Amino acid sequence: MLYAIVATDVENSLEKRLSVRPAHLERLNALKDEGRLILAGPHPAVDSNDPGAAGFTGSLIVAEFDSLSAAKAWAEADPFVAAGVYAHVVVKPFKHVLP
């Protein structure tokens, strides 16, 4: 089943994000290589694809997991969580309808 992982950053998270981004992307690429990643990306803090110093306010990941508990465990092990990038993470089932 698909699950949405919706994370909200702490204030001024950009430096923390950049410090652990390679490890974060490594985990996402592993999901991609397994064919389980539907989409992933950050929420820019300003209306721009490249927010620069404004940074990001959170992230969205939609991926396939065996269960809600497996999705939550995966999300809790994210390097962004360990580094204190995220203030809050919500994991919930997701039904892909369109396209």
Short mmCIF file of N, CA and C in Angstrom, two decimals:
data_model
loop_
_atom_site.label_atom_id
_atom_site.label_comp_id
_atom_site.label_asym_id
_atom_site.label_seq_id
_atom_site.Cartn_x
_atom_site.Cartn_y
_atom_site.Cartn_z
N MET A 1 0.84 -1.18 0.00
CA MET A 1 0.00 0.00 0.00
C MET A 1 0.89 1.24 0.00
N LEU A 2 0.34 2.33 -0.52
CA LEU A 2 1.06 3.59 -0.52
C LEU A 2 0.82 4.36 0.79
N TYR A 3 1.84 5.11 1.18
CA TYR A 3 1.77 5.95 2.38
C TYR A 3 2.38 7.30 2.07
N ALA A 4 1.76 8.35 2.61
CA ALA A 4 2.29 9.70 2.51
C ALA A 4 3.03 10.03 3.80
N ILE A 5 4.23 10.51 3.64
CA ILE A 5 5.03 10.97 4.77
C ILE A 5 5.13 12.48 4.61
N VAL A 6 4.49 13.20 5.51
CA VAL A 6 4.43 14.66 5.43
C VAL A 6 5.19 15.22 6.64
N ALA A 7 6.30 15.89 6.35
CA ALA A 7 7.15 16.40 7.42
C ALA A 7 7.17 17.92 7.41
N THR A 8 7.23 18.50 8.59
CA THR A 8 7.34 19.94 8.76
C THR A 8 8.68 20.25 9.40
N ASP A 9 9.41 21.17 8.79
CA ASP A 9 10.73 21.54 9.29
C ASP A 9 10.66 22.43 10.52
N VAL A 10 11.73 22.41 11.29
CA VAL A 10 11.94 23.40 12.34
C VAL A 10 12.28 24.72 11.64
N GLU A 11 12.22 25.81 12.37
CA GLU A 11 12.63 27.10 11.82
C GLU A 11 14.11 27.06 11.44
N ASN A 12 14.47 27.75 10.38
CA ASN A 12 15.87 27.87 9.96
C ASN A 12 16.56 26.52 9.82
N SER A 13 15.93 25.62 9.09
CA SER A 13 16.43 24.25 8.97
C SER A 13 17.46 24.04 7.87
N LEU A 14 17.68 25.04 7.04
CA LEU A 14 18.49 24.84 5.83
C LEU A 14 19.87 24.27 6.11
N GLU A 15 20.58 24.81 7.06
CA GLU A 15 21.93 24.31 7.36
C GLU A 15 21.90 22.84 7.80
N LYS A 16 20.94 22.50 8.65
CA LYS A 16 20.80 21.11 9.08
C LYS A 16 20.45 20.22 7.89
N ARG A 17 19.53 20.68 7.04
CA ARG A 17 19.13 19.92 5.85
C ARG A 17 20.35 19.61 4.98
N LEU A 18 21.12 20.64 4.68
CA LEU A 18 22.25 20.46 3.80
C LEU A 18 23.30 19.51 4.38
N SER A 19 23.45 19.50 5.69
CA SER A 19 24.47 18.66 6.32
C SER A 19 24.17 17.17 6.21
N VAL A 20 22.91 16.79 6.13
CA VAL A 20 22.56 15.37 6.07
C VAL A 20 21.83 14.98 4.78
N ARG A 21 21.73 15.91 3.85
CA ARG A 21 21.01 15.64 2.61
C ARG A 21 21.52 14.41 1.85
N PRO A 22 22.85 14.20 1.74
CA PRO A 22 23.30 13.00 1.02
C PRO A 22 22.76 11.69 1.62
N ALA A 23 22.74 11.59 2.92
CA ALA A 23 22.22 10.37 3.57
C ALA A 23 20.71 10.25 3.36
N HIS A 24 20.01 11.38 3.41
CA HIS A 24 18.56 11.40 3.17
C HIS A 24 18.27 10.92 1.74
N LEU A 25 18.99 11.45 0.78
CA LEU A 25 18.78 11.08 -0.62
C LEU A 25 19.16 9.62 -0.89
N GLU A 26 20.16 9.13 -0.19
CA GLU A 26 20.56 7.72 -0.34
C GLU A 26 19.40 6.78 0.00
N ARG A 27 18.68 7.09 1.07
CA ARG A 27 17.53 6.26 1.46
C ARG A 27 16.40 6.37 0.45
N LEU A 28 16.17 7.58 -0.07
CA LEU A 28 15.13 7.76 -1.08
C LEU A 28 15.50 7.02 -2.37
N ASN A 29 16.76 7.07 -2.75
CA ASN A 29 17.20 6.36 -3.94
C ASN A 29 17.08 4.85 -3.79
N ALA A 30 17.25 4.35 -2.57
CA ALA A 30 17.05 2.92 -2.32
C ALA A 30 15.59 2.54 -2.57
N LEU A 31 14.66 3.37 -2.09
CA LEU A 31 13.23 3.13 -2.36
C LEU A 31 12.96 3.18 -3.86
N LYS A 32 13.56 4.14 -4.53
CA LYS A 32 13.39 4.29 -5.98
C LYS A 32 13.90 3.04 -6.70
N ASP A 33 15.09 2.58 -6.33
CA ASP A 33 15.68 1.41 -6.97
C ASP A 33 14.83 0.16 -6.75
N GLU A 34 14.11 0.11 -5.65
CA GLU A 34 13.21 -1.01 -5.35
C GLU A 34 11.86 -0.85 -6.03
N GLY A 35 11.65 0.27 -6.72
CA GLY A 35 10.38 0.54 -7.40
C GLY A 35 9.26 0.93 -6.46
N ARG A 36 9.60 1.42 -5.28
CA ARG A 36 8.60 1.73 -4.26
C ARG A 36 8.33 3.22 -4.08
N LEU A 37 9.17 4.07 -4.67
CA LEU A 37 9.03 5.52 -4.51
C LEU A 37 8.14 6.08 -5.61
N ILE A 38 7.07 6.77 -5.21
CA ILE A 38 6.16 7.41 -6.16
C ILE A 38 6.60 8.84 -6.41
N LEU A 39 6.85 9.58 -5.34
CA LEU A 39 7.35 10.95 -5.45
C LEU A 39 7.96 11.38 -4.14
N ALA A 40 8.85 12.36 -4.24
CA ALA A 40 9.48 12.90 -3.04
C ALA A 40 10.03 14.29 -3.35
N GLY A 41 9.94 15.17 -2.38
CA GLY A 41 10.51 16.49 -2.56
C GLY A 41 10.19 17.40 -1.41
N PRO A 42 10.91 18.53 -1.35
CA PRO A 42 10.71 19.50 -0.28
C PRO A 42 9.68 20.56 -0.66
N HIS A 43 9.22 21.26 0.35
CA HIS A 43 8.32 22.40 0.18
C HIS A 43 9.16 23.67 0.32
N PRO A 44 9.40 24.39 -0.78
CA PRO A 44 10.16 25.64 -0.69
C PRO A 44 9.45 26.65 0.23
N ALA A 45 10.25 27.41 0.96
CA ALA A 45 9.69 28.41 1.89
C ALA A 45 9.13 29.62 1.17
N VAL A 46 9.52 29.79 -0.09
CA VAL A 46 9.02 30.90 -0.91
C VAL A 46 8.55 30.32 -2.24
N ASP A 47 7.83 31.11 -2.99
CA ASP A 47 7.25 30.66 -4.26
C ASP A 47 8.32 30.61 -5.35
N SER A 48 9.20 29.59 -5.24
CA SER A 48 10.30 29.45 -6.18
C SER A 48 10.83 28.02 -6.12
N ASN A 49 11.23 27.50 -7.27
CA ASN A 49 11.86 26.18 -7.29
C ASN A 49 13.21 26.20 -6.59
N ASP A 50 13.86 27.35 -6.57
CA ASP A 50 15.14 27.51 -5.89
C ASP A 50 14.99 28.61 -4.84
N PRO A 51 14.62 28.23 -3.62
CA PRO A 51 14.35 29.24 -2.59
C PRO A 51 15.59 29.88 -1.99
N GLY A 52 16.76 29.42 -2.37
CA GLY A 52 17.99 30.01 -1.84
C GLY A 52 18.03 29.96 -0.33
N ALA A 53 18.44 31.05 0.28
CA ALA A 53 18.60 31.12 1.73
C ALA A 53 17.28 30.99 2.49
N ALA A 54 16.14 31.18 1.81
CA ALA A 54 14.84 31.01 2.48
C ALA A 54 14.64 29.57 2.89
N GLY A 55 15.24 28.64 2.16
CA GLY A 55 15.18 27.23 2.52
C GLY A 55 13.83 26.59 2.27
N PHE A 56 13.50 25.64 3.12
CA PHE A 56 12.32 24.80 2.94
C PHE A 56 11.52 24.72 4.24
N THR A 57 10.25 24.39 4.10
CA THR A 57 9.38 24.29 5.28
C THR A 57 8.98 22.86 5.61
N GLY A 58 9.39 21.92 4.79
CA GLY A 58 9.05 20.53 5.04
C GLY A 58 9.26 19.68 3.80
N SER A 59 8.74 18.46 3.86
CA SER A 59 8.92 17.50 2.76
C SER A 59 7.68 16.64 2.60
N LEU A 60 7.55 16.08 1.40
CA LEU A 60 6.50 15.11 1.11
C LEU A 60 7.13 13.92 0.42
N ILE A 61 6.83 12.74 0.92
CA ILE A 61 7.28 11.49 0.31
C ILE A 61 6.05 10.61 0.19
N VAL A 62 5.85 10.03 -0.98
CA VAL A 62 4.81 9.02 -1.18
C VAL A 62 5.52 7.77 -1.66
N ALA A 63 5.37 6.69 -0.91
CA ALA A 63 6.07 5.46 -1.23
C ALA A 63 5.27 4.25 -0.77
N GLU A 64 5.65 3.11 -1.30
CA GLU A 64 4.98 1.85 -0.96
C GLU A 64 5.69 1.18 0.21
N PHE A 65 4.90 0.75 1.18
CA PHE A 65 5.40 0.00 2.32
C PHE A 65 4.44 -1.14 2.61
N ASP A 66 4.90 -2.14 3.36
CA ASP A 66 4.05 -3.29 3.68
C ASP A 66 2.94 -2.95 4.65
N SER A 67 3.15 -1.92 5.47
CA SER A 67 2.17 -1.57 6.49
C SER A 67 2.40 -0.15 6.97
N LEU A 68 1.43 0.38 7.68
CA LEU A 68 1.58 1.70 8.29
C LEU A 68 2.73 1.71 9.28
N SER A 69 2.86 0.66 10.04
CA SER A 69 3.95 0.62 11.02
C SER A 69 5.31 0.58 10.32
N ALA A 70 5.41 -0.10 9.19
CA ALA A 70 6.67 -0.12 8.43
C ALA A 70 6.98 1.26 7.87
N ALA A 71 5.97 1.96 7.38
CA ALA A 71 6.16 3.32 6.86
C ALA A 71 6.61 4.26 7.97
N LYS A 72 5.98 4.14 9.14
CA LYS A 72 6.36 4.98 10.28
C LYS A 72 7.79 4.70 10.73
N ALA A 73 8.16 3.44 10.76
CA ALA A 73 9.52 3.07 11.16
C ALA A 73 10.54 3.64 10.18
N TRP A 74 10.23 3.55 8.88
CA TRP A 74 11.12 4.09 7.86
C TRP A 74 11.27 5.60 8.06
N ALA A 75 10.15 6.29 8.27
CA ALA A 75 10.18 7.74 8.44
C ALA A 75 10.96 8.14 9.68
N GLU A 76 10.80 7.40 10.76
CA GLU A 76 11.49 7.73 12.01
C GLU A 76 13.00 7.55 11.90
N ALA A 77 13.44 6.70 10.96
CA ALA A 77 14.87 6.45 10.78
C ALA A 77 15.52 7.41 9.79
N ASP A 78 14.77 8.38 9.30
CA ASP A 78 15.31 9.33 8.32
C ASP A 78 16.41 10.19 8.96
N PRO A 79 17.51 10.40 8.26
CA PRO A 79 18.57 11.26 8.78
C PRO A 79 18.10 12.67 9.12
N PHE A 80 17.08 13.17 8.43
CA PHE A 80 16.54 14.49 8.76
C PHE A 80 15.92 14.49 10.16
N VAL A 81 15.34 13.38 10.57
CA VAL A 81 14.78 13.27 11.92
C VAL A 81 15.92 13.30 12.94
N ALA A 82 16.93 12.48 12.71
CA ALA A 82 18.06 12.40 13.64
C ALA A 82 18.79 13.73 13.77
N ALA A 83 18.86 14.49 12.67
CA ALA A 83 19.58 15.77 12.68
C ALA A 83 18.74 16.93 13.20
N GLY A 84 17.46 16.67 13.49
CA GLY A 84 16.61 17.73 14.00
C GLY A 84 16.07 18.67 12.94
N VAL A 85 16.04 18.22 11.67
CA VAL A 85 15.48 19.04 10.59
C VAL A 85 13.97 19.14 10.74
N TYR A 86 13.35 18.01 11.06
CA TYR A 86 11.89 17.95 11.14
C TYR A 86 11.39 18.22 12.55
N ALA A 87 10.41 19.09 12.65
CA ALA A 87 9.73 19.34 13.92
C ALA A 87 8.61 18.34 14.14
N HIS A 88 8.01 17.89 13.02
CA HIS A 88 6.84 17.02 13.11
C HIS A 88 6.74 16.19 11.84
N VAL A 89 6.40 14.91 11.98
CA VAL A 89 6.23 14.02 10.83
C VAL A 89 4.91 13.27 10.99
N VAL A 90 4.11 13.29 9.92
CA VAL A 90 2.85 12.55 9.89
C VAL A 90 2.95 11.50 8.79
N VAL A 91 2.57 10.28 9.12
CA VAL A 91 2.55 9.19 8.14
C VAL A 91 1.14 8.66 8.09
N LYS A 92 0.58 8.60 6.86
CA LYS A 92 -0.78 8.10 6.73
C LYS A 92 -0.97 7.41 5.39
N PRO A 93 -1.93 6.49 5.33
CA PRO A 93 -2.20 5.79 4.07
C PRO A 93 -2.57 6.80 2.97
N PHE A 94 -2.20 6.42 1.75
CA PHE A 94 -2.44 7.29 0.59
C PHE A 94 -3.01 6.44 -0.54
N LYS A 95 -4.09 6.92 -1.14
CA LYS A 95 -4.69 6.23 -2.29
C LYS A 95 -4.42 7.05 -3.54
N HIS A 96 -3.64 6.48 -4.45
CA HIS A 96 -3.28 7.16 -5.70
C HIS A 96 -4.48 7.04 -6.66
N VAL A 97 -5.07 8.16 -7.03
CA VAL A 97 -6.23 8.17 -7.92
C VAL A 97 -5.87 8.72 -9.29
N LEU A 98 -5.21 9.87 -9.34
CA LEU A 98 -4.85 10.50 -10.61
C LEU A 98 -3.39 10.90 -10.62
N PRO A 99 -2.73 11.03 -11.67
CA PRO A 99 -3.09 10.50 -12.99
C PRO A 99 -2.90 9.02 -13.04
#
